[in-house]
PDB file of C-alpha atoms in Angstrom:
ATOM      1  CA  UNK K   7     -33.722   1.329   1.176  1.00  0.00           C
ATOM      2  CA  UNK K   8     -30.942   0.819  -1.407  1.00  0.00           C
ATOM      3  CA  UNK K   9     -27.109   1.048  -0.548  1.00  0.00           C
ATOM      4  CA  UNK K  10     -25.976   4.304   0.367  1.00  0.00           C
ATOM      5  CA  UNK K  11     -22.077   5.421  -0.884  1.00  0.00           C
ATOM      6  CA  UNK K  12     -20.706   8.239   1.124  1.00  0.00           C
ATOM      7  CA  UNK K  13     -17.270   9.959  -0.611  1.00  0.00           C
ATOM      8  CA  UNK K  14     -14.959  11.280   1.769  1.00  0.00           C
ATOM      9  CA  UNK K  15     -11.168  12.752   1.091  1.00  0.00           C
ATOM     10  CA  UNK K  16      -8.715  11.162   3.625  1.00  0.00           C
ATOM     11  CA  UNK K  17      -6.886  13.195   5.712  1.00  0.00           C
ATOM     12  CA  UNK K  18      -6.686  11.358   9.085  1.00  0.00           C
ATOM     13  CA  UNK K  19      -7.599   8.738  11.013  1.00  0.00           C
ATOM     14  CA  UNK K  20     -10.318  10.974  12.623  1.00  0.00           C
ATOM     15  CA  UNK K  21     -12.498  11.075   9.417  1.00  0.00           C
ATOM     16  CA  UNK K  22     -12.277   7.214   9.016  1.00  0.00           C
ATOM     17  CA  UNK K  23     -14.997   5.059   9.666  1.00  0.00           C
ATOM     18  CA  UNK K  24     -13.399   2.300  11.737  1.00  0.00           C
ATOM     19  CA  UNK K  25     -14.563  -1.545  12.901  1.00  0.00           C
ATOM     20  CA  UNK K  26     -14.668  -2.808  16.341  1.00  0.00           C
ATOM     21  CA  UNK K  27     -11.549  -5.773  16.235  1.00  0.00           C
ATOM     22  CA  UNK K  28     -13.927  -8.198  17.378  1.00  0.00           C
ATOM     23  CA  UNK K  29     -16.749  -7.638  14.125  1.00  0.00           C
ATOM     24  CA  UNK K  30     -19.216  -5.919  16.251  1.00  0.00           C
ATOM     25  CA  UNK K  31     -20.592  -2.623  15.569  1.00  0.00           C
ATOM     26  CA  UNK K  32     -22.733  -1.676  18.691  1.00  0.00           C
ATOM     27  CA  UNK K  33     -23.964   1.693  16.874  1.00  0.00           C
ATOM     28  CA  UNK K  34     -25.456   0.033  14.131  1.00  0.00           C
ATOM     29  CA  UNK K  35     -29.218   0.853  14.142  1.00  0.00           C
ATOM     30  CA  UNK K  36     -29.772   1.413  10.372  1.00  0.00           C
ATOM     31  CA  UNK K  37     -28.231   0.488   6.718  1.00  0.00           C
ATOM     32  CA  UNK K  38     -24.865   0.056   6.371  1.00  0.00           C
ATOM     33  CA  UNK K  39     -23.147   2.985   4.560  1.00  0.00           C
ATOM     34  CA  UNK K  40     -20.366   1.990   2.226  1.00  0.00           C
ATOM     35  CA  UNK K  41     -17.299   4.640   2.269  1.00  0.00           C
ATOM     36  CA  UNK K  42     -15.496   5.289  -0.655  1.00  0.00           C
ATOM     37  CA  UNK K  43     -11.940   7.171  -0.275  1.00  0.00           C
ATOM     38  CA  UNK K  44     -11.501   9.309  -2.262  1.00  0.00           C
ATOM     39  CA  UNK K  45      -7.757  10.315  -1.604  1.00  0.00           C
ATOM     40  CA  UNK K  46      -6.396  13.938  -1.672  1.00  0.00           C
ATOM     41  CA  UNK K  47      -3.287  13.440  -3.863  1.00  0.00           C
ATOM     42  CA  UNK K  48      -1.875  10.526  -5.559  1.00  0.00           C
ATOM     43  CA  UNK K  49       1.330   8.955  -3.918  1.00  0.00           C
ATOM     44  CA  UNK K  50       3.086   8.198  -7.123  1.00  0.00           C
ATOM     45  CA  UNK K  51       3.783  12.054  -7.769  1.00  0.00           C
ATOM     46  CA  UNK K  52       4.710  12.254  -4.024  1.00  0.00           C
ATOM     47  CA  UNK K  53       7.343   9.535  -4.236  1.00  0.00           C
ATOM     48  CA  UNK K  54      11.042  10.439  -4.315  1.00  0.00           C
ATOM     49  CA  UNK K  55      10.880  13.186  -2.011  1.00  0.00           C
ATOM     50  CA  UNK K  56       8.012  15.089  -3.713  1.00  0.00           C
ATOM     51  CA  UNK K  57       9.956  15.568  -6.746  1.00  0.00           C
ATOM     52  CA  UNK K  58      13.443  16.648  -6.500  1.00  0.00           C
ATOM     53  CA  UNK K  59      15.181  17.018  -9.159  1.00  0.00           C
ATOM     54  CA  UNK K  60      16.465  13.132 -10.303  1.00  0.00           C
ATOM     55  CA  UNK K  61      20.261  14.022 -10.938  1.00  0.00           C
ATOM     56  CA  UNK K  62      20.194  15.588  -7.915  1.00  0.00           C
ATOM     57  CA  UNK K  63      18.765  12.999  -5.869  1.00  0.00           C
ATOM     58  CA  UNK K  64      20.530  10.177  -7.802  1.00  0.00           C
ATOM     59  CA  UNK K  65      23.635  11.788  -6.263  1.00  0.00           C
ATOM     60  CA  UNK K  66      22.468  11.823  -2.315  1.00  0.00           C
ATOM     61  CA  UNK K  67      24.171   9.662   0.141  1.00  0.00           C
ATOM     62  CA  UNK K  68      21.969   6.108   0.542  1.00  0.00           C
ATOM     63  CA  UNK K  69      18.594   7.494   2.375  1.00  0.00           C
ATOM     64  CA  UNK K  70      17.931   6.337   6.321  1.00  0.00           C
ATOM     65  CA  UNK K  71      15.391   3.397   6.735  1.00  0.00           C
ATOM     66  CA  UNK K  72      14.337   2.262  10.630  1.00  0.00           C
ATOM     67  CA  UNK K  73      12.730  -0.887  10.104  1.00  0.00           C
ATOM     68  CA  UNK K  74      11.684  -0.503  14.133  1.00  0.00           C
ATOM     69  CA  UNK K  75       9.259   2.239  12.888  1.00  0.00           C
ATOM     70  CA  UNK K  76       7.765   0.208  10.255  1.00  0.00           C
ATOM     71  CA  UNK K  77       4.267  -1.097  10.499  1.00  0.00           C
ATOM     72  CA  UNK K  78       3.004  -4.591  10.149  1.00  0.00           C
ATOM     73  CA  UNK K  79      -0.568  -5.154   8.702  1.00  0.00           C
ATOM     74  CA  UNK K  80      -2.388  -8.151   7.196  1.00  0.00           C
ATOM     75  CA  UNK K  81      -5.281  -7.566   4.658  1.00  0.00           C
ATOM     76  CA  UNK K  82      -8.209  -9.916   4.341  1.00  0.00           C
ATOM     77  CA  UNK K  83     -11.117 -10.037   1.682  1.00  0.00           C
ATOM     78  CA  UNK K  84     -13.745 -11.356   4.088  1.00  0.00           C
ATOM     79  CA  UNK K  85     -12.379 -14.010   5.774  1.00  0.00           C
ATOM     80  CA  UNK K  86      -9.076 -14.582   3.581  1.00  0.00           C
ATOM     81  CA  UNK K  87      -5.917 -13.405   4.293  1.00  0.00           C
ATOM     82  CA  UNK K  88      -4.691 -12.143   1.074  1.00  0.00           C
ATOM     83  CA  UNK K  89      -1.898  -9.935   2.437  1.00  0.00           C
ATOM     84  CA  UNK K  90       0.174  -9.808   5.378  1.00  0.00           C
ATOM     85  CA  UNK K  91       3.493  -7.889   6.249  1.00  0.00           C
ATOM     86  CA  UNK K  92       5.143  -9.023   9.695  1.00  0.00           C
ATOM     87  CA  UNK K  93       8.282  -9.721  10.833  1.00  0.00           C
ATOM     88  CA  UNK K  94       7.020 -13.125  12.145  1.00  0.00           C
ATOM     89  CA  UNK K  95       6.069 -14.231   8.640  1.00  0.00           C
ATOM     90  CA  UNK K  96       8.319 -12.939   6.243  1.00  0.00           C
ATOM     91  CA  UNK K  97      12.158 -11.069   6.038  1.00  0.00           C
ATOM     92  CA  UNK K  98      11.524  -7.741   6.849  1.00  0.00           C
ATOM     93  CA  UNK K  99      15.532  -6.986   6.183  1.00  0.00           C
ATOM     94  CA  UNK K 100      16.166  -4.321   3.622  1.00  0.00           C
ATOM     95  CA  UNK K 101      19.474  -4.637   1.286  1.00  0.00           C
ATOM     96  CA  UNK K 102      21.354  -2.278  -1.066  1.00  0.00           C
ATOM     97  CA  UNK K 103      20.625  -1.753  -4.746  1.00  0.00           C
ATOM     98  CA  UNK K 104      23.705  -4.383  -5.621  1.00  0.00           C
ATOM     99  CA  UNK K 105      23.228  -6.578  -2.761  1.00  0.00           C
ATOM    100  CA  UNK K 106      19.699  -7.340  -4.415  1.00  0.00           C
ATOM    101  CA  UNK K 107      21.181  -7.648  -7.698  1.00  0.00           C
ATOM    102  CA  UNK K 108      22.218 -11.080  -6.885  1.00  0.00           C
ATOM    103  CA  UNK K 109      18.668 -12.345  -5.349  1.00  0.00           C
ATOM    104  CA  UNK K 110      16.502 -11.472  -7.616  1.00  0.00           C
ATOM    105  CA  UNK K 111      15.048 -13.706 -10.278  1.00  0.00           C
ATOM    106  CA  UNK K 112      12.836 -12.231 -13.144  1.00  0.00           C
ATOM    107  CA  UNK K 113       9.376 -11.530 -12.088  1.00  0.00           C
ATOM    108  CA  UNK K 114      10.304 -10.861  -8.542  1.00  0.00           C
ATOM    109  CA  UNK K 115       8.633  -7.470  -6.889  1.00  0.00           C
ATOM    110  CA  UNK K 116      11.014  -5.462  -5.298  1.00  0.00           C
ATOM    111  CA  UNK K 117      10.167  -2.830  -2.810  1.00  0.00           C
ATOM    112  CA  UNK K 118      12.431   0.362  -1.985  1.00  0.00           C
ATOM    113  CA  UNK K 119      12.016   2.081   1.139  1.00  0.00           C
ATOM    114  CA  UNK K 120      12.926   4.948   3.046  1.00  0.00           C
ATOM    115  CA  UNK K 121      11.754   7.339   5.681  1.00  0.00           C
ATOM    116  CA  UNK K 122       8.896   9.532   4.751  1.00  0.00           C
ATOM    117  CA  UNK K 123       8.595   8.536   1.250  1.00  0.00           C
ATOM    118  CA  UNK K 124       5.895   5.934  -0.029  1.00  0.00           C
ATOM    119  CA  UNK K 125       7.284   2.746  -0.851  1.00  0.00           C
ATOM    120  CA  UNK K 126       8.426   1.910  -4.424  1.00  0.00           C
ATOM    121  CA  UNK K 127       7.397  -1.513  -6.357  1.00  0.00           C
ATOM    122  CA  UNK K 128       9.239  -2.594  -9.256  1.00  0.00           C
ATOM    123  CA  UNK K 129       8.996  -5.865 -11.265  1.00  0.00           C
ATOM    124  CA  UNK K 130      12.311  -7.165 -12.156  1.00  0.00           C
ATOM    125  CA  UNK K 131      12.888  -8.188 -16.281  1.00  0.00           C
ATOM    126  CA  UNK K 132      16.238  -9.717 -15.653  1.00  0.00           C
ATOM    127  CA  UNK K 133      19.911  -8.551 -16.846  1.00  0.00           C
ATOM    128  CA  UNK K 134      19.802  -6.124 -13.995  1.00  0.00           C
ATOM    129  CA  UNK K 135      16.452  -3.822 -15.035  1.00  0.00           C
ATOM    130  CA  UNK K 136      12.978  -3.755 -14.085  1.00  0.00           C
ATOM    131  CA  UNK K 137       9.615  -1.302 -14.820  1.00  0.00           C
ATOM    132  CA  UNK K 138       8.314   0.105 -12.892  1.00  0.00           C
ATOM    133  CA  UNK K 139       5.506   3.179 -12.480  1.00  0.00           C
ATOM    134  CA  UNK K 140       7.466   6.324 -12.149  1.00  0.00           C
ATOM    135  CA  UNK K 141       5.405   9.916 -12.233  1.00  0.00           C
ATOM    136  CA  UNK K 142       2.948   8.679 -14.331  1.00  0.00           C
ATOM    137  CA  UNK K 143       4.505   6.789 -16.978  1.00  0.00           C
ATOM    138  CA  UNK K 144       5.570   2.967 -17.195  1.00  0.00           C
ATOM    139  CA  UNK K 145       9.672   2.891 -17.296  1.00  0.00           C
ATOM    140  CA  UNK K 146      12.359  -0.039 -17.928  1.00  0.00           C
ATOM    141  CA  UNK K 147      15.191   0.973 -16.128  1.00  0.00           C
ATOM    142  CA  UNK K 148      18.161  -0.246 -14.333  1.00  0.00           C
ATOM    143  CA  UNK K 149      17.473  -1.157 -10.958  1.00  0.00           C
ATOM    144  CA  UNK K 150      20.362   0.639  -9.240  1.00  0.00           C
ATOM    145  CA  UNK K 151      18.634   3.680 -11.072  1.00  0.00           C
ATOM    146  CA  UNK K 152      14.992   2.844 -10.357  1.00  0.00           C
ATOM    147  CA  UNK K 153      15.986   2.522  -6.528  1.00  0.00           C
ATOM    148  CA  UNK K 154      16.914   6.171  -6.267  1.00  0.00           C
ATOM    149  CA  UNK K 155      19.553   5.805  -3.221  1.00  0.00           C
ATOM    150  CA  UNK K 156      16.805   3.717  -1.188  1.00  0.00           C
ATOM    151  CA  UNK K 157      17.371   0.357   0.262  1.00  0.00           C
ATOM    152  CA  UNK K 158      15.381  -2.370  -0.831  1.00  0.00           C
ATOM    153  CA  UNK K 159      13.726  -5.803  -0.473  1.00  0.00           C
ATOM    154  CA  UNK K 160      12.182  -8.805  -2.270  1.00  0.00           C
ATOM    155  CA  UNK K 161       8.240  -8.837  -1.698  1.00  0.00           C
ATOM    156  CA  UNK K 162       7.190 -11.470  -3.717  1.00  0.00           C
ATOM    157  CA  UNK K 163       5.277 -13.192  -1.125  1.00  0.00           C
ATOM    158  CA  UNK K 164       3.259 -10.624   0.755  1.00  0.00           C
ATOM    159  CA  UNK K 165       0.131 -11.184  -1.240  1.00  0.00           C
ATOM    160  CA  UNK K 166      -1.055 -14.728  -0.604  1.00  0.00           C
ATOM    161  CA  UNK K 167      -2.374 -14.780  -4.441  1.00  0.00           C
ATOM    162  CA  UNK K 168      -1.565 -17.079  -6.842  1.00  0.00           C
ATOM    163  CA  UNK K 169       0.825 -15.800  -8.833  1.00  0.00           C
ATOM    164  CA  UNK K 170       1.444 -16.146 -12.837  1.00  0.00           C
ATOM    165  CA  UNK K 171       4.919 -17.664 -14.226  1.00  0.00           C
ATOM    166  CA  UNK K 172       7.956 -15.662 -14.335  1.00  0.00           C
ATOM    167  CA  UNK K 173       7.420 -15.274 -17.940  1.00  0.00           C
ATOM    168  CA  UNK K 174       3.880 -14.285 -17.727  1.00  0.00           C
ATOM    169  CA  UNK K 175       5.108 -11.176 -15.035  1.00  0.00           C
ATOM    170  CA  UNK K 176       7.809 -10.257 -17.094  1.00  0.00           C
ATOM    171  CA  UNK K 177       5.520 -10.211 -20.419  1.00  0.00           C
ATOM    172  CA  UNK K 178       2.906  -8.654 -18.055  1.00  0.00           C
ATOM    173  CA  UNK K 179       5.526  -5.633 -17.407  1.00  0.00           C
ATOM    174  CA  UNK K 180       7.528  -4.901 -20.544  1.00  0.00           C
ATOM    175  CA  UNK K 181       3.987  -4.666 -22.657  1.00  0.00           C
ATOM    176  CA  UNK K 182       3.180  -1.878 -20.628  1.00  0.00           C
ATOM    177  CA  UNK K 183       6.275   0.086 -20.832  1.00  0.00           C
ATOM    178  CA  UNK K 184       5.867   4.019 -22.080  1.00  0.00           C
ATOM    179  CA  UNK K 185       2.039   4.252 -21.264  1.00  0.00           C
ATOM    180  CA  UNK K 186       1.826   7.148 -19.607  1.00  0.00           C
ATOM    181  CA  UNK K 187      -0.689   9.622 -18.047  1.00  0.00           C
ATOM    182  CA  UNK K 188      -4.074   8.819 -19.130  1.00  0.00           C
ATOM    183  CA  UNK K 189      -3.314   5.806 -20.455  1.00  0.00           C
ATOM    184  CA  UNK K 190      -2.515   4.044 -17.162  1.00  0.00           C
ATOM    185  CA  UNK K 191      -4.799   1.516 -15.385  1.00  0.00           C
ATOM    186  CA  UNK K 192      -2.846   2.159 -11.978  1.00  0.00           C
ATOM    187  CA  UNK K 193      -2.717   4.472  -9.169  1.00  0.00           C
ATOM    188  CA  UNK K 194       0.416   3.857  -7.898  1.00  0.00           C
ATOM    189  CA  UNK K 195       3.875   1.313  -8.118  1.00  0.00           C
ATOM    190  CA  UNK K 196       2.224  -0.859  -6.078  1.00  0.00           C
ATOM    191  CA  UNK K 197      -0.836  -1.725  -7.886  1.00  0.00           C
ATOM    192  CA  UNK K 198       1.395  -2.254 -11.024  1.00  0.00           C
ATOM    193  CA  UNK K 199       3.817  -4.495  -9.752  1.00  0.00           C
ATOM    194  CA  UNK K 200       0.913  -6.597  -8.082  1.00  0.00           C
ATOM    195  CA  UNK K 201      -0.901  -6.406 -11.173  1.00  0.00           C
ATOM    196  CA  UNK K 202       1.900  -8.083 -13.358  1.00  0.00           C
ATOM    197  CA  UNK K 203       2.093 -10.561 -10.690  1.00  0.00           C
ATOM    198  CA  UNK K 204      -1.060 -11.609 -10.176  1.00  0.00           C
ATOM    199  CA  UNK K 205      -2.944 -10.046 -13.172  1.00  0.00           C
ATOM    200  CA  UNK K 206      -6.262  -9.371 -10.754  1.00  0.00           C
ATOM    201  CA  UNK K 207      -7.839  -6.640 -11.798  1.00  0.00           C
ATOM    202  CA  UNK K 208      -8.981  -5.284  -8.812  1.00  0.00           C
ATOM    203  CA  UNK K 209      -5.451  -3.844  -8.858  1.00  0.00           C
ATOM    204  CA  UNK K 210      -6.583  -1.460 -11.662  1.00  0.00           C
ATOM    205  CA  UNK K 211      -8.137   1.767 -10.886  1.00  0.00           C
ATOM    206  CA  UNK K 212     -11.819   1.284 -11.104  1.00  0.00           C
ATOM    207  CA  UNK K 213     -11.061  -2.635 -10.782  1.00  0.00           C
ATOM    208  CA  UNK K 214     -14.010  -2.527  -8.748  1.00  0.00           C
ATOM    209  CA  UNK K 215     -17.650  -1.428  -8.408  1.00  0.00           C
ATOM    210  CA  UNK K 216     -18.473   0.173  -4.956  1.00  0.00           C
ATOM    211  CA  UNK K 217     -21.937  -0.742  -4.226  1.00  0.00           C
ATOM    212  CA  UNK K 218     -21.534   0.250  -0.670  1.00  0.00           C
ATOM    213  CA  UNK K 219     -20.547  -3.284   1.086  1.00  0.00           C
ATOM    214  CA  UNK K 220     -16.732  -3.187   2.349  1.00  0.00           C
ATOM    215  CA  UNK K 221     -15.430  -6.550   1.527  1.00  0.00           C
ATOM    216  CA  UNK K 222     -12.040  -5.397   2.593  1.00  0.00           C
ATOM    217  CA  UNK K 223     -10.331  -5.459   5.909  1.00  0.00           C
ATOM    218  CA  UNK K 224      -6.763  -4.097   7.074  1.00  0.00           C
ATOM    219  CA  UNK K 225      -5.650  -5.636  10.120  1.00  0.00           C
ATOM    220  CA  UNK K 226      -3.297  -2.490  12.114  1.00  0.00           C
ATOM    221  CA  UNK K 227      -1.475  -4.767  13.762  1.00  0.00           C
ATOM    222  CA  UNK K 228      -0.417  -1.920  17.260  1.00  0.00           C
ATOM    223  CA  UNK K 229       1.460  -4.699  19.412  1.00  0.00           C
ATOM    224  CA  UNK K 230       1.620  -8.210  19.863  1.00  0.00           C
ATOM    225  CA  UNK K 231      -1.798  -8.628  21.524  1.00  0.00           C
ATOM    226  CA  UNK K 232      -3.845  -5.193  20.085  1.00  0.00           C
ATOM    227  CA  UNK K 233      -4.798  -4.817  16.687  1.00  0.00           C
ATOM    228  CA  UNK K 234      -7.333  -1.998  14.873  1.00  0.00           C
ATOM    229  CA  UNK K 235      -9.587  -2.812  11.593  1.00  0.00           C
ATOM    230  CA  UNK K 236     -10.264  -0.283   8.959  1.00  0.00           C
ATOM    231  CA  UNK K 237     -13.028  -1.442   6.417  1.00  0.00           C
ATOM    232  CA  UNK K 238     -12.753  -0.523   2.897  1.00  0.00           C
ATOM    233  CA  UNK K 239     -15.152  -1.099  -0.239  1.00  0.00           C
ATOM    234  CA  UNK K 240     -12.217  -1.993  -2.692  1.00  0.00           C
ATOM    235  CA  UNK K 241      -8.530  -3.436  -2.582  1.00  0.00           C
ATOM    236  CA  UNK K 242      -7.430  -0.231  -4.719  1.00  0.00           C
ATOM    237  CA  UNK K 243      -8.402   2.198  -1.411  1.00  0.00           C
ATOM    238  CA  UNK K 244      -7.138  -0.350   1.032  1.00  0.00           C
ATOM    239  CA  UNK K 245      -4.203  -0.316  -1.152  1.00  0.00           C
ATOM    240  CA  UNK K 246      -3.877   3.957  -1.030  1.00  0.00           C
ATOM    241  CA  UNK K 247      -4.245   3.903   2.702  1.00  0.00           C
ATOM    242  CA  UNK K 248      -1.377   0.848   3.752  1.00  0.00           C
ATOM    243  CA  UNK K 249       0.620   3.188   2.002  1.00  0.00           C
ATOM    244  CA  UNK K 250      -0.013   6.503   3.391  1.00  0.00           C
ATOM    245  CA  UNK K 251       0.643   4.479   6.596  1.00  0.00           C
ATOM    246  CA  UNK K 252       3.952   3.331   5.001  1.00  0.00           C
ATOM    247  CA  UNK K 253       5.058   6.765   3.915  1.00  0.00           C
ATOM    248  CA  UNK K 254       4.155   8.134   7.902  1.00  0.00           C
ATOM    249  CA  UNK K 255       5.501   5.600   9.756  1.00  0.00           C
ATOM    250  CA  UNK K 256       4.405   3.498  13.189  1.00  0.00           C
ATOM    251  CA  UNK K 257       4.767   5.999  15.451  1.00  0.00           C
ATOM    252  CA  UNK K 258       2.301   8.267  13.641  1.00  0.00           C
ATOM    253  CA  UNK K 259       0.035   6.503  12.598  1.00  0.00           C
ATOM    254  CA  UNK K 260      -0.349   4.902  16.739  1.00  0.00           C
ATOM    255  CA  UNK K 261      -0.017   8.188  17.600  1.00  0.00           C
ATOM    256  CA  UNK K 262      -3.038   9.067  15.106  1.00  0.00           C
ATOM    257  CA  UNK K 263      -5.171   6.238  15.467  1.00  0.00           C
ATOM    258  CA  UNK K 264      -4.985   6.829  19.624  1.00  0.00           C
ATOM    259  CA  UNK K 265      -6.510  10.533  18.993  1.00  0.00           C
ATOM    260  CA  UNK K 266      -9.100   9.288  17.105  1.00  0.00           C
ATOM    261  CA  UNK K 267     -10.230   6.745  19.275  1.00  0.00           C
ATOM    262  CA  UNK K 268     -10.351   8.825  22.285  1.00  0.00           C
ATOM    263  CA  UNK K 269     -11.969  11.468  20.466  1.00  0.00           C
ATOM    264  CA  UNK K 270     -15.130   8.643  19.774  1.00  0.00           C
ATOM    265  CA  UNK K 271     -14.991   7.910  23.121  1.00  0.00           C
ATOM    266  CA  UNK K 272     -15.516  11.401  24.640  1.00  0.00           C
ATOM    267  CA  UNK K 273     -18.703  11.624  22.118  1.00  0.00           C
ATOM    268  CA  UNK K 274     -20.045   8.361  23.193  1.00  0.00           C
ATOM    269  CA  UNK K 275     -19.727   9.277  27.254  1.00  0.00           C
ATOM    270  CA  UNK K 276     -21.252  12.722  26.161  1.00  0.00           C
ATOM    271  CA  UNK K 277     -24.493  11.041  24.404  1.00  0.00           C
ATOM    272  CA  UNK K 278     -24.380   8.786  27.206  1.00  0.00           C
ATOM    273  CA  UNK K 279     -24.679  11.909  29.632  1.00  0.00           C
ATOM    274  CA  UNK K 280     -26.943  13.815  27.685  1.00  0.00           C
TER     275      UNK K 280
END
């Protein structure tokens, strides 16, 4: 029998096919069905509060940001670690728009955060501007303007990919600026930042062919000693869901993932009954 692809739209944790930690799946008594997410919406038009109006927002007090409530991950393609975000690791500290003026370098990724809104990549060009993927067009702008009130951070070095020279990532960027709709590769800031970066294109929508194996793993990590793994067929997916876990927060997504899981477990001590 050949690989089977099953499509799903992601709401919740409780329609996502999840991986024992440890690599075992004690269920498994057939083929292995591949998942494909297809996701409900796509986080770049959600960004920036769903879409209030920019002069308006532009002129809102800096947004809140709890860095307690943020959640650290690590993503692996097999057995390689090829992302990981924890406080152990890396500077978690977020910074005003003109603190980061003076630490970034040109081809540095930038990341923007704030509470309840997906996080927003930029590449910066240099002379104090970046592009960046913006409702679904390519944009050089400022980076006080591109940061929209949100704090932000340097995030070069979450991927553990090699990366291309400065000049490459800047070249990368600019050649893409004013595609728009249709004509982007990219479903969200993220993949274009990392894209420029790295130039993989499994950062490009359809980067991929999903032949039902699920090469991808991300790492949830919950605490310091308990950790869930949700498997994914491509990096773009994996990608869509870190982010909707961004945009929700820890607490939530705990909160979610411990429904879920005690959900399975009533249906496995009721087929154990029955």
């Amino acid at each position: 029998m050949g690989n089977q692809v099953e499509k799903l739209t992601h709401l919740s944790y409780e329609e996502v096919p999840t991986a024992d930690p440890n690599g075992f799946d004690i269920e498994d008594d057939g083929p292995r069905i591949g998942v494909s997410y297809i996701f409900s919406s796509d986080d770049a038009e959600l960004e920036d509060n769903g879409g209030i109006d920019k002069d308006q927002d532009q002129n809102q007090e800096e947004k809140h940001y709890d860095k307690r409530n943020e959640l650290e991950c690590a993503v692996f393609r097999r057995d390689e670690c090829i992302y990981e975000k924890s406080s152990k690791t890396v500077d978690m500290g977020t910074y005003s728009p003109e603190n980061l003026l003076n630490k970034c370098k040109p081809g540095d990724l930038v990341e923007f955060v704030a509470t309840g809104q997906y996080p927003h990549w930029v590449v910066y060009v240099g002379d104090f501007q970046v592009v960046h993927l913006h409702r679904a067009e390519i944009k050089n702008s400022f980076l006080t303007d591109a940061s929209r009130g949100r704090r932000g951070r340097i995030v070069s070095d979450l991927y553990k990919l090699k990366s291309l020279s400065p000049e490459v990532v800047v070249q990368n960027a600019m050649e893409q600026v004013g595609l728009k709709d249709r004509e982007l590769s990219w479903r969200n800031s993220e993949c274009f930042a990392a894209w420029c970066k790295f130039g993989k294109r499994e950062f490009k929508i359809g980067g991929e062919i999903r032949i039902g194996k699920q090469p991808y793993r991300l790492k949830i990590q919950l605490s310091e000693k308990k950790a869930h793994i949700l498997e994914f067929q491509s990096l773009e997916d994996l990608i869509m869901e870190k982010r909707r876990n961004d945009q929700t927060g820890r607490a939530v997504v705990i909160q979610e993932l411990a429904n879920h899981l005690n959900c399975v477990e009533e249906i496995r001590s009721e087929n154990i009954a029955n």
